[in-house]
Coordinates of C-alpha atoms in Angstrom, one line a residue:
X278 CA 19.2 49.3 32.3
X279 CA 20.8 51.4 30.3
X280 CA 19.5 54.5 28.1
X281 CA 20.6 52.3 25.0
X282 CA 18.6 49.5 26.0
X283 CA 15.6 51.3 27.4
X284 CA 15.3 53.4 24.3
X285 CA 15.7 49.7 22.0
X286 CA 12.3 48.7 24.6
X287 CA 10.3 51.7 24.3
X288 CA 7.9 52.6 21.6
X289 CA 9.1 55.3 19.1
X290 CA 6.7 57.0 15.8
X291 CA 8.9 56.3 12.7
X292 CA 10.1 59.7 11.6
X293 CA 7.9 61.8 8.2
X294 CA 10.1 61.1 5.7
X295 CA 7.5 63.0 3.0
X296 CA 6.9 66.5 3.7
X297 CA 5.9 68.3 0.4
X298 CA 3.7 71.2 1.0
X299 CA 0.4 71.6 -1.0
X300 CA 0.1 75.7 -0.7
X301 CA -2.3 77.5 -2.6
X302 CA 0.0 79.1 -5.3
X303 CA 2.8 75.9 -5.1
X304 CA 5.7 78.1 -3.8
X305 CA 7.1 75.0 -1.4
X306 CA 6.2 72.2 -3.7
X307 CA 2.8 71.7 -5.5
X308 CA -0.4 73.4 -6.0
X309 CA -3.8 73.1 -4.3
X310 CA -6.2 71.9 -7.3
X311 CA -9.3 70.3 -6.6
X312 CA -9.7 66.7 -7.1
X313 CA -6.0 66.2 -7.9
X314 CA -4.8 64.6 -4.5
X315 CA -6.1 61.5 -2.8
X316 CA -6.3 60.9 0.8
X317 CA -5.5 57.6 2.0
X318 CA -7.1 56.8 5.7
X319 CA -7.4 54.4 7.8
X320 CA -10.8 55.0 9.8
X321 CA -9.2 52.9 12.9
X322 CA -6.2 55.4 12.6
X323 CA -6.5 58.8 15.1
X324 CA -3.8 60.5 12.9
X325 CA -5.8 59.7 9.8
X326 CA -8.9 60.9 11.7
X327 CA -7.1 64.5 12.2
X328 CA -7.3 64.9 8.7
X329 CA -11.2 63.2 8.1
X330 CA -12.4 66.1 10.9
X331 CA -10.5 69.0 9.3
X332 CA -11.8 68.1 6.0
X333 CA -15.7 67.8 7.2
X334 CA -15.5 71.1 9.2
X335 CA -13.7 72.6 6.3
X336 CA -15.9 71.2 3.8
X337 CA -13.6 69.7 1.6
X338 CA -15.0 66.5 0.6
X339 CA -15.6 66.9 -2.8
X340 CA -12.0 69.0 -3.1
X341 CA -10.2 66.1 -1.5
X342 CA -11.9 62.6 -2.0
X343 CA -10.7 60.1 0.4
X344 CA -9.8 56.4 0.3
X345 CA -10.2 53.9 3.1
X346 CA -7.6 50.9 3.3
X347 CA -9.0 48.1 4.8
X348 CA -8.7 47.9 9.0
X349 CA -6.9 44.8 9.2
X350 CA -3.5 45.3 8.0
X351 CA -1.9 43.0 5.3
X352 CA 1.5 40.7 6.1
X353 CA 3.9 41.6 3.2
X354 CA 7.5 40.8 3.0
X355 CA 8.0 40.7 6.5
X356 CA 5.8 44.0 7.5
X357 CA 2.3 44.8 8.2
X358 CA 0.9 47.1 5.8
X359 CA -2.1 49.4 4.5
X360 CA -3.9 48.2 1.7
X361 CA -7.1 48.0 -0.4
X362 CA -9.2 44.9 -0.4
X363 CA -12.1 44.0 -1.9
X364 CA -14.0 43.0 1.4
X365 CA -13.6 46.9 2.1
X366 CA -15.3 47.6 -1.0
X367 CA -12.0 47.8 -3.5
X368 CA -12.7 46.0 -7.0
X369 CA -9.9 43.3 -7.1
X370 CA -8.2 44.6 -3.7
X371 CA -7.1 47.9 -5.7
X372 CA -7.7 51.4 -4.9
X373 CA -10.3 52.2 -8.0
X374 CA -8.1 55.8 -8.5
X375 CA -4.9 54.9 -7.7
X376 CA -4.7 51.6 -9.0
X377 CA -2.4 49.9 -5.9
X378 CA -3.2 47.5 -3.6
X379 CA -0.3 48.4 -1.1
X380 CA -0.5 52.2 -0.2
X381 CA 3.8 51.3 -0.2
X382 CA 3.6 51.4 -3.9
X383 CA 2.8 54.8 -3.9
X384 CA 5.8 55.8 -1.4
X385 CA 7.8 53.8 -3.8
X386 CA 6.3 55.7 -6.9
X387 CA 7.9 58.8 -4.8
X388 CA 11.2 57.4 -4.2
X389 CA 12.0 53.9 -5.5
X390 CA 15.2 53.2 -2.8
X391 CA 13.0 54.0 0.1
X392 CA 12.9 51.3 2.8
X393 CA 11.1 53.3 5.9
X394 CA 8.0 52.8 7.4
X395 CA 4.4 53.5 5.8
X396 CA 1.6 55.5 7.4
X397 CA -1.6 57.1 7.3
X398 CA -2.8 59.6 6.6
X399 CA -1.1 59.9 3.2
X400 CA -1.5 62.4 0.3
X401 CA -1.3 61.2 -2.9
X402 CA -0.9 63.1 -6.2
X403 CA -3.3 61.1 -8.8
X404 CA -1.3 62.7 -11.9
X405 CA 1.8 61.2 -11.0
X406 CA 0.7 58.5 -8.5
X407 CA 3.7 59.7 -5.7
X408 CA 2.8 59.7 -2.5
X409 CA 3.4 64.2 -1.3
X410 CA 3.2 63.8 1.9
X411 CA 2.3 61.9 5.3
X412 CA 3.5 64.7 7.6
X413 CA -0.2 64.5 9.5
X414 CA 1.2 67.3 12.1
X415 CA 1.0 69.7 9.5
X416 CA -1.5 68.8 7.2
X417 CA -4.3 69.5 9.2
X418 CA -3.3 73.1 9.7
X419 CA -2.6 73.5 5.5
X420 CA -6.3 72.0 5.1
X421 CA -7.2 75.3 7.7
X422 CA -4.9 77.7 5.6
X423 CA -3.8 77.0 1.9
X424 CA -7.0 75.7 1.4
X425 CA -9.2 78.5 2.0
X426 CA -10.7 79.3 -1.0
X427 CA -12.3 76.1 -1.2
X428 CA -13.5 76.2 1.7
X429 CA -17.5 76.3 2.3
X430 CA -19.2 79.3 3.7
X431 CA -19.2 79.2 7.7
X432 CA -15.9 77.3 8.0
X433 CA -14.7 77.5 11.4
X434 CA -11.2 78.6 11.9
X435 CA -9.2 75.6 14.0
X436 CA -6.1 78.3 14.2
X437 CA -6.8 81.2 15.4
X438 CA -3.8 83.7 15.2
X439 CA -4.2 84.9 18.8
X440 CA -4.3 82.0 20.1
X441 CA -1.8 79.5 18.4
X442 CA 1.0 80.1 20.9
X443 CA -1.5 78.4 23.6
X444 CA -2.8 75.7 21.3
X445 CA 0.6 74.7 20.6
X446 CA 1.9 74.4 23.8
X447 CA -1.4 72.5 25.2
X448 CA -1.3 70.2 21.6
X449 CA 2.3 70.0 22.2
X450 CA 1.5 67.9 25.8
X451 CA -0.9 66.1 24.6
X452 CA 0.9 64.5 21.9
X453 CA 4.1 64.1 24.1
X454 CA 1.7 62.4 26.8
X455 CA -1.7 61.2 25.5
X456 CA -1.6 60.7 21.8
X457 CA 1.6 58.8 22.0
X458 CA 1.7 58.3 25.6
X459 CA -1.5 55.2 25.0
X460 CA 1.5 53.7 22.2
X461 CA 4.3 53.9 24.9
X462 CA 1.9 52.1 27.4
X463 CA 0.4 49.7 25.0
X464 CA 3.6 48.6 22.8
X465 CA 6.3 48.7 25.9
X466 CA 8.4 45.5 26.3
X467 CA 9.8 45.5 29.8
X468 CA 7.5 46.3 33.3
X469 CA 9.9 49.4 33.7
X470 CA 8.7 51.2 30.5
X471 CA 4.8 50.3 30.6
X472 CA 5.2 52.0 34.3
X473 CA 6.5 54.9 33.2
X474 CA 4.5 55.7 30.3
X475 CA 1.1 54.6 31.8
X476 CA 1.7 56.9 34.6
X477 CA 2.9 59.6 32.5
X478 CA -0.2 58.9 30.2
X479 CA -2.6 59.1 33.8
X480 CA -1.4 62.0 34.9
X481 CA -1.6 64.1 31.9
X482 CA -5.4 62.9 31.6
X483 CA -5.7 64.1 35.3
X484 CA -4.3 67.6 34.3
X485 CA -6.6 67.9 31.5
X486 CA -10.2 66.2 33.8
X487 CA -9.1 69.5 35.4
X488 CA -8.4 71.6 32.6
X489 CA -12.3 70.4 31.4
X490 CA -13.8 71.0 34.4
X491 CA -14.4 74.7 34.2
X492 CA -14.4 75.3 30.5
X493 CA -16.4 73.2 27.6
X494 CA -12.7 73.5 25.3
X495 CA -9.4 73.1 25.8
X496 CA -8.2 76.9 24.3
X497 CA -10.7 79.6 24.5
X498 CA -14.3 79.3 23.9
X499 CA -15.1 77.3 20.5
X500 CA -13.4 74.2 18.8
X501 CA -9.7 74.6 17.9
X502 CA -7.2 72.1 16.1
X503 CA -6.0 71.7 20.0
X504 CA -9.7 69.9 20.7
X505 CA -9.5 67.2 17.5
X506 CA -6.2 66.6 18.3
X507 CA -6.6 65.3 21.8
X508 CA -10.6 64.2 21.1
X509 CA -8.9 61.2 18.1
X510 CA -7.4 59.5 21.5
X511 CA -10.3 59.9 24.0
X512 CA -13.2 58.3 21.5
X513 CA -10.7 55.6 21.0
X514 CA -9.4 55.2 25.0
X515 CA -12.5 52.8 26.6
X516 CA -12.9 50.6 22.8
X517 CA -9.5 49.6 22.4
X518 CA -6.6 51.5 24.6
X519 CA -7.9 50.5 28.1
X520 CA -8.0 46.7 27.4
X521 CA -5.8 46.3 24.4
X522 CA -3.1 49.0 25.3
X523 CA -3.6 48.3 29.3
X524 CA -4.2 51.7 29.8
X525 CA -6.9 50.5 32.6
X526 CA -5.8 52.5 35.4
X527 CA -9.4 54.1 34.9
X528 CA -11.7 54.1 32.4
X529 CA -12.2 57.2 30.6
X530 CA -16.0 57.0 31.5
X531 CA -14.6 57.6 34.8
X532 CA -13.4 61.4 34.4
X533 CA -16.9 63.1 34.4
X534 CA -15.2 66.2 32.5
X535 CA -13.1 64.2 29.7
X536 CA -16.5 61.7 29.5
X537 CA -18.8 64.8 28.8
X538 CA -16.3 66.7 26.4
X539 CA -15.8 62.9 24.5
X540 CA -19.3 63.0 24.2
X541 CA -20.2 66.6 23.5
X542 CA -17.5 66.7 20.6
X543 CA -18.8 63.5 19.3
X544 CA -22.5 65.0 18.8
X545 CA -20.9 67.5 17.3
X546 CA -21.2 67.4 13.8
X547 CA -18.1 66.9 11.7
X548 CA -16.3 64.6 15.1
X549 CA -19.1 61.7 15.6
X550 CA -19.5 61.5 11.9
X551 CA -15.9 60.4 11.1
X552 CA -16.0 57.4 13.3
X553 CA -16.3 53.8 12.4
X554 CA -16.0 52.0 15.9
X555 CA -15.8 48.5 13.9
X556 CA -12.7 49.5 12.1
X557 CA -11.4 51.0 15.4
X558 CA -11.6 47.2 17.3
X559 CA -10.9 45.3 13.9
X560 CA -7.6 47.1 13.5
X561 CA -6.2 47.1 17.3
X562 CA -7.2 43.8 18.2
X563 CA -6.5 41.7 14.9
X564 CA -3.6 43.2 13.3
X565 CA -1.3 43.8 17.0
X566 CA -0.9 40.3 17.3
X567 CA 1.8 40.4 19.3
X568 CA -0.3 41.9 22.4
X569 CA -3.3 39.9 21.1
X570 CA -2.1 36.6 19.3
X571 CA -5.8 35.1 19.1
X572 CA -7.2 38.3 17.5
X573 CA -10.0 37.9 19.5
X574 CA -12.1 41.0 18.7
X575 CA -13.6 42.8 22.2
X576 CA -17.3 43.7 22.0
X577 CA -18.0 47.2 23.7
X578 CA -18.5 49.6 25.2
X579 CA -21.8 50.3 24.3
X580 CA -21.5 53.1 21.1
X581 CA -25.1 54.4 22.1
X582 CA -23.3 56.0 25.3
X583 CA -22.0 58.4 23.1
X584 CA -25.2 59.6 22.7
X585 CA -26.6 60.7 26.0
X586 CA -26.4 64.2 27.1
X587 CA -23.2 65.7 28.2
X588 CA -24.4 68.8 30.2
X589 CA -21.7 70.7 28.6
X590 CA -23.3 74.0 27.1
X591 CA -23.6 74.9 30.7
X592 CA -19.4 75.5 30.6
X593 CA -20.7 78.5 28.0
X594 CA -19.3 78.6 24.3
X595 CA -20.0 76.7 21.5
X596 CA -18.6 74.8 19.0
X597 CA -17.9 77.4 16.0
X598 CA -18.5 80.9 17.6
X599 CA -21.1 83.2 16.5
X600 CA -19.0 83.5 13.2
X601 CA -19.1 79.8 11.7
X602 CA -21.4 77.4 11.0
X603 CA -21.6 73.3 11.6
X604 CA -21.0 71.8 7.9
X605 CA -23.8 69.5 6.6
X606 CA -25.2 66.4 7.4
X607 CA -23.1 63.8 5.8

């Protein structure tokens, strides 16, 4: 096979085409202005959950209200897309804010001639109803920065400045291996390409069992944005990526370390909060139809495993230091 032919077969992220910056005194594009920007989710979406997890540890939910699209995605002129429905709670399948049904329109309000794909998260600016930006790498780390002043007392801080040249290069692998690595596995179409990226995805996971063995976080001793990027895969890896995706070499309940730290981060408050495991199975299983054509929904695993101790204080550390606080119950 050919490079051309194996690149056509393998799984690729379609590139962020919006990339305005909200900074807090709008030198690279618009201000940050409470209540003025919507964020569009999907709560079955781990790059959407990035941004729900910065948000509750920052405490920015009254800054930056949220909508949810609904899980299952909508058939429309030849693409699956996010929209709003009224079974998802959206008076006549609109956004009540925004006014759209199809999160598209807003990309459109942004740039009419645009035919690329549509994602979440997405930031939209309720004056003007344009979509600013879907660049979900980066957002999380403005929510940490440009937003600071509205921040709540105790915020933690996900970015450290002496540590950011390790979180990048650990987030950096993880993304290469385990957030896209379960895609490459799950969306591959040829034997030659699931092999590669399944064993890719394994081995990475066998690096970081270790990595977890000996230390409750993956860079230094509390939570950093390295933690909730890899932790959006793992709570999703035994619901939907091990039997939808076939990434069943083992189960995550199999790696004692990555099991306890899945389960210590999701007892955490501001992780096991943002998490809605039927919009998880509702998306994967009945909107891929192409691995799933019957859109047969999987029961389990059992949520209330999520809930049993992890052991993992013993590692020392904790979650925000002896300098931040947990935010508040939701």
């Amino acid at each position: 096979m050919s490079v051309q032919q194996r690149e056509r077969k393998e799984h690729k992220r379609a590139p962020l085409h919006f990339r305005t910056r909200i900074t807090a005194d709008g030198r690279e594009g618009l201000p940050v202005e409470a209540g003025r920007y919507r964020l569009v989710v999907s709560l079955a979406c781990p790059w959407a959950n990035r941004l729900l997890i910065a948000r509750r540890l920052f405490g920015l939910e009254q800054a930056i209200p949220v909508a949810v699209t609904d899980p299952v995605q909508e058939m429309i002129e030849g693409d699956y897309h996010w929209v709003f429905s009224e079974a998802n709670g959206d008076p006549d399948g609109r956004d009540r804010v925004l006014g759209i049904h199809a999160l598209r329109e807003a990309y459109l309000a942004a740039e009419p001639d645009y035919t690329g794909g549509v994602s979440v998260p997405a930031v939209v600016d309720t004056t003007t109803g344009h979509l600013v930006s879907n660049d979900f790498p980066n957002l999380t780390l403005d929510l940490g920065s440009e937003w600071r002043a509205l921040h709540r007392p105790g915020a933690p801080d996900l970015y450290p400045a002496h540590l950011r040249e390790e979180i990048d290069t650990v987030a950096e692998e993880v993304y290469q291996e385990v957030n896209c690595g379960v895609y490459h596995a799950g969306f591959a179409q040829s034997q030659e390409v699931y092999d590669r990226a399944v064993t890719k995805l394994f081995r990475r996971l066998d690096l970081l069992e270790q990595r977890l063995s000996t230390r409750r976080y993956l860079v230094g001793d509390r939570l950093t944005e390295a933690d909730v990027r890899l932790w959006v895969t793992l709570i999703r890896f035994d619901p939907v990526y091990h039997g939808h995706f076939k990434c069943n070499i083992r189960k995550l309940a199999e790696y004692p370390a990555l099991w306890g730290y899945t389960r210590d981060l999701f007892q955490t408050p501001g992780f096991g909060d943002t998490i809605d495991f039927e919009h998880i199975q509702r998306h994967y299983y009945a909107t891929h139809d192409m691995i799933n054509p019957t859109r047969i929904v999987a029961h389990g695993p059992d949520p209330a495993l999520l809930l049993t101790p992890h052991g993992r204080e013993a590692l020392g550390g904790s979650p925000f230091g002896p300098d931040a606080t947990a935010p508040d119950p939701v």
